[in-house]
PDB file of C-alpha atoms in Angstrom:
ATOM      1  CA  GLN A   1      65.197  -8.673  52.989  1.00 87.00           C
ATOM      2  CA  VAL A   2      63.189  -7.369  49.979  1.00 94.00           C
ATOM      3  CA  GLN A   3      59.950  -9.236  49.295  1.00 96.00           C
ATOM      4  CA  LEU A   4      58.158  -8.899  45.985  1.00 97.00           C
ATOM      5  CA  VAL A   5      54.450  -9.637  45.361  1.00 97.00           C
ATOM      6  CA  GLU A   6      52.718  -9.974  42.043  1.00 97.00           C
ATOM      7  CA  SER A   7      49.232  -9.578  41.252  1.00 97.00           C
ATOM      8  CA  GLY A   8      47.035  -9.036  38.348  1.00 97.00           C
ATOM      9  CA  GLY A   9      47.079 -12.498  36.472  1.00 96.00           C
ATOM     10  CA  GLY A  10      44.248 -14.329  35.376  1.00 97.00           C
ATOM     11  CA  VAL A  11      42.458 -16.031  32.434  1.00 97.00           C
ATOM     12  CA  GLU A  12      42.004 -13.905  29.476  1.00 97.00           C
ATOM     13  CA  GLN A  13      41.046 -14.203  25.539  1.00 98.00           C
ATOM     14  CA  ALA A  14      43.629 -13.864  22.755  1.00 98.00           C
ATOM     15  CA  GLY A  15      43.736 -10.215  21.686  1.00 98.00           C
ATOM     16  CA  THR A  16      42.861  -8.676  24.966  1.00 98.00           C
ATOM     17  CA  ALA A  17      44.972  -6.965  27.582  1.00 98.00           C
ATOM     18  CA  LEU A  18      46.092  -7.620  31.100  1.00 98.00           C
ATOM     19  CA  ARG A  19      48.127  -5.399  33.548  1.00 98.00           C
ATOM     20  CA  LEU A  20      50.302  -7.177  36.066  1.00 98.00           C
ATOM     21  CA  SER A  21      51.715  -5.375  39.056  1.00 98.00           C
ATOM     22  CA  CYS A  22      54.623  -6.003  41.652  1.00 98.00           C
ATOM     23  CA  ALA A  23      55.070  -4.526  44.844  1.00 97.00           C
ATOM     24  CA  ALA A  24      58.257  -4.398  46.626  1.00 96.00           C
ATOM     25  CA  SER A  25      58.778  -4.101  50.395  1.00 93.00           C
ATOM     26  CA  GLY A  26      61.256  -4.575  53.229  1.00 90.00           C
ATOM     27  CA  GLY A  27      64.334  -2.483  51.888  1.00 82.00           C
ATOM     28  CA  ALA A  28      62.851  -1.838  48.373  1.00 79.00           C
ATOM     29  CA  SER A  29      64.574   1.548  48.378  1.00 84.00           C
ATOM     30  CA  SER A  30      67.945  -0.080  47.905  1.00 87.00           C
ATOM     31  CA  ILE A  31      66.607  -1.959  44.690  1.00 94.00           C
ATOM     32  CA  ASP A  32      67.735  -0.718  41.149  1.00 96.00           C
ATOM     33  CA  ALA A  33      66.828  -2.423  38.151  1.00 97.00           C
ATOM     34  CA  MET A  34      63.425  -4.545  38.043  1.00 98.00           C
ATOM     35  CA  ALA A  35      62.189  -7.085  35.835  1.00 98.00           C
ATOM     36  CA  TRP A  36      59.525  -9.576  34.426  1.00 98.00           C
ATOM     37  CA  PHE A  37      60.300 -13.154  33.424  1.00 98.00           C
ATOM     38  CA  ARG A  38      57.860 -15.881  32.748  1.00 98.00           C
ATOM     39  CA  GLN A  39      57.935 -19.571  32.647  1.00 98.00           C
ATOM     40  CA  ALA A  40      55.612 -21.911  30.858  1.00 97.00           C
ATOM     41  CA  PRO A  41      55.163 -25.523  31.682  1.00 92.00           C
ATOM     42  CA  GLY A  42      58.200 -27.439  30.347  1.00 95.00           C
ATOM     43  CA  LYS A  43      60.093 -24.481  29.339  1.00 96.00           C
ATOM     44  CA  GLU A  44      62.870 -22.573  30.808  1.00 96.00           C
ATOM     45  CA  ARG A  45      62.281 -19.168  32.320  1.00 97.00           C
ATOM     46  CA  GLU A  46      62.144 -16.491  29.708  1.00 98.00           C
ATOM     47  CA  PHE A  47      63.012 -12.769  29.861  1.00 98.00           C
ATOM     48  CA  VAL A  48      60.114 -10.550  29.316  1.00 98.00           C
ATOM     49  CA  SER A  49      61.215  -7.054  30.294  1.00 98.00           C
ATOM     50  CA  ALA A  50      63.367  -4.891  32.524  1.00 98.00           C
ATOM     51  CA  ILE A  51      63.585  -1.387  33.604  1.00 98.00           C
ATOM     52  CA  SER A  52      66.296   0.747  35.457  1.00 97.00           C
ATOM     53  CA  ARG A  53      65.479   2.749  38.461  1.00 96.00           C
ATOM     54  CA  GLY A  54      64.938   5.973  36.803  1.00 95.00           C
ATOM     55  CA  GLY A  55      62.909   4.437  33.953  1.00 94.00           C
ATOM     56  CA  ASP A  56      65.029   5.942  31.369  1.00 96.00           C
ATOM     57  CA  SER A  57      66.505   2.215  30.346  1.00 97.00           C
ATOM     58  CA  THR A  58      64.175  -0.594  29.210  1.00 98.00           C
ATOM     59  CA  ALA A  59      64.561  -3.820  27.574  1.00 98.00           C
ATOM     60  CA  TYR A  60      62.024  -6.312  26.005  1.00 98.00           C
ATOM     61  CA  GLY A  61      62.189  -9.956  25.099  1.00 96.00           C
ATOM     62  CA  GLY A  62      61.621 -10.336  21.266  1.00 95.00           C
ATOM     63  CA  PRO A  63      58.254 -12.135  21.600  1.00 97.00           C
ATOM     64  CA  VAL A  64      56.615  -9.269  23.640  1.00 98.00           C
ATOM     65  CA  LYS A  65      58.259  -6.199  21.949  1.00 98.00           C
ATOM     66  CA  GLY A  66      55.733  -3.817  20.693  1.00 97.00           C
ATOM     67  CA  ARG A  67      52.905  -5.355  22.726  1.00 98.00           C
ATOM     68  CA  PHE A  68      54.105  -5.251  26.474  1.00 98.00           C
ATOM     69  CA  THR A  69      55.122  -2.183  28.267  1.00 98.00           C
ATOM     70  CA  ILE A  70      56.992  -2.020  31.562  1.00 98.00           C
ATOM     71  CA  SER A  71      56.688   0.783  33.910  1.00 98.00           C
ATOM     72  CA  ARG A  72      57.443   1.702  37.579  1.00 97.00           C
ATOM     73  CA  ASP A  73      56.527   4.006  40.433  1.00 96.00           C
ATOM     74  CA  ASN A  74      59.488   4.439  42.906  1.00 94.00           C
ATOM     75  CA  ALA A  75      57.160   6.250  45.365  1.00 94.00           C
ATOM     76  CA  LYS A  76      55.025   3.239  45.656  1.00 94.00           C
ATOM     77  CA  ASN A  77      57.715   0.718  45.055  1.00 94.00           C
ATOM     78  CA  THR A  78      55.797  -0.922  42.280  1.00 96.00           C
ATOM     79  CA  VAL A  79      56.687  -2.009  38.901  1.00 98.00           C
ATOM     80  CA  ALA A  80      53.866  -2.915  36.298  1.00 98.00           C
ATOM     81  CA  LEU A  81      53.635  -4.849  33.097  1.00 98.00           C
ATOM     82  CA  GLN A  82      51.008  -3.815  30.543  1.00 98.00           C
ATOM     83  CA  MET A  83      50.205  -6.715  28.308  1.00 98.00           C
ATOM     84  CA  ASN A  84      48.359  -5.854  24.989  1.00 98.00           C
ATOM     85  CA  SER A  85      47.262  -8.161  22.070  1.00 98.00           C
ATOM     86  CA  LEU A  86      47.683 -11.058  24.391  1.00 98.00           C
ATOM     87  CA  LYS A  87      48.399 -14.485  22.396  1.00 98.00           C
ATOM     88  CA  PRO A  88      48.077 -18.103  23.671  1.00 97.00           C
ATOM     89  CA  GLU A  89      51.803 -18.421  23.809  1.00 97.00           C
ATOM     90  CA  ASP A  90      52.077 -15.658  26.431  1.00 98.00           C
ATOM     91  CA  THR A  91      50.334 -18.341  28.732  1.00 98.00           C
ATOM     92  CA  ALA A  92      52.880 -18.902  31.720  1.00 98.00           C
ATOM     93  CA  VAL A  93      53.601 -17.965  35.261  1.00 98.00           C
ATOM     94  CA  TYR A  94      54.905 -14.431  35.228  1.00 98.00           C
ATOM     95  CA  TYR A  95      57.765 -13.702  37.910  1.00 98.00           C
ATOM     96  CA  CYS A  96      58.800 -10.190  39.194  1.00 98.00           C
ATOM     97  CA  ALA A  97      62.496  -9.663  40.053  1.00 98.00           C
ATOM     98  CA  ALA A  98      64.596  -7.007  41.639  1.00 97.00           C
ATOM     99  CA  SER A  99      68.321  -6.322  41.293  1.00 97.00           C
ATOM    100  CA  TYR A 100      71.126  -4.211  42.854  1.00 96.00           C
ATOM    101  CA  TYR A 101      72.433  -3.705  39.480  1.00 96.00           C
ATOM    102  CA  SER A 102      71.677  -0.508  37.696  1.00 95.00           C
ATOM    103  CA  VAL A 103      71.466  -2.204  34.157  1.00 95.00           C
ATOM    104  CA  PRO A 104      68.268  -3.880  33.144  1.00 96.00           C
ATOM    105  CA  TYR A 105      69.815  -7.132  32.445  1.00 96.00           C
ATOM    106  CA  ARG A 106      68.034 -10.022  30.583  1.00 97.00           C
ATOM    107  CA  GLU A 107      69.788 -12.654  32.440  1.00 97.00           C
ATOM    108  CA  PRO A 108      67.870 -14.061  35.501  1.00 97.00           C
ATOM    109  CA  GLY A 109      71.095 -14.658  37.411  1.00 97.00           C
ATOM    110  CA  ARG A 110      71.598 -10.857  37.658  1.00 97.00           C
ATOM    111  CA  TYR A 111      68.445 -10.539  39.805  1.00 98.00           C
ATOM    112  CA  HIS A 112      68.659 -10.799  43.595  1.00 97.00           C
ATOM    113  CA  TYR A 113      65.102 -11.118  44.532  1.00 97.00           C
ATOM    114  CA  TRP A 114      62.064 -12.980  43.001  1.00 98.00           C
ATOM    115  CA  GLY A 115      58.434 -13.062  43.702  1.00 98.00           C
ATOM    116  CA  GLN A 116      56.097 -16.060  43.949  1.00 97.00           C
ATOM    117  CA  GLY A 117      54.701 -15.655  40.531  1.00 98.00           C
ATOM    118  CA  THR A 118      51.230 -14.848  39.020  1.00 98.00           C
ATOM    119  CA  GLN A 119      49.520 -17.077  36.469  1.00 98.00           C
ATOM    120  CA  VAL A 120      48.573 -15.717  33.134  1.00 98.00           C
ATOM    121  CA  THR A 121      46.520 -17.836  30.849  1.00 98.00           C
ATOM    122  CA  VAL A 122      45.520 -16.832  27.447  1.00 98.00           C
ATOM    123  CA  SER A 123      42.835 -18.763  25.601  1.00 97.00           C
ATOM    124  CA  SER A 124      42.423 -18.993  21.764  1.00 93.00           C
TER     125      SER A 124
END
């Protein structure tokens, strides 16, 4: 059973940066694509970004493209999300997800494991 633990959330002002990290354990070597999703109060879970195991394929949601960067370190079984130029609309709980699929899908149903989430709050 793969466990995912997110860290790095917090309260930031608009225009600043924040880096989230997700550590995988318990069979993480079998995991392929990993992703970040987010969910704001009263809204559905939204795709943020995903990355293939080799890092050669990435995908970004429209609202974050050009501001966020996903990366991973397979030796450490971690995936990170560098968030720059934060906006108040980025406020949400951010979830790390892991998949046995090789393609970095945008659909949450393609992911087999989920972390508990970390809160990101951006003030204006």
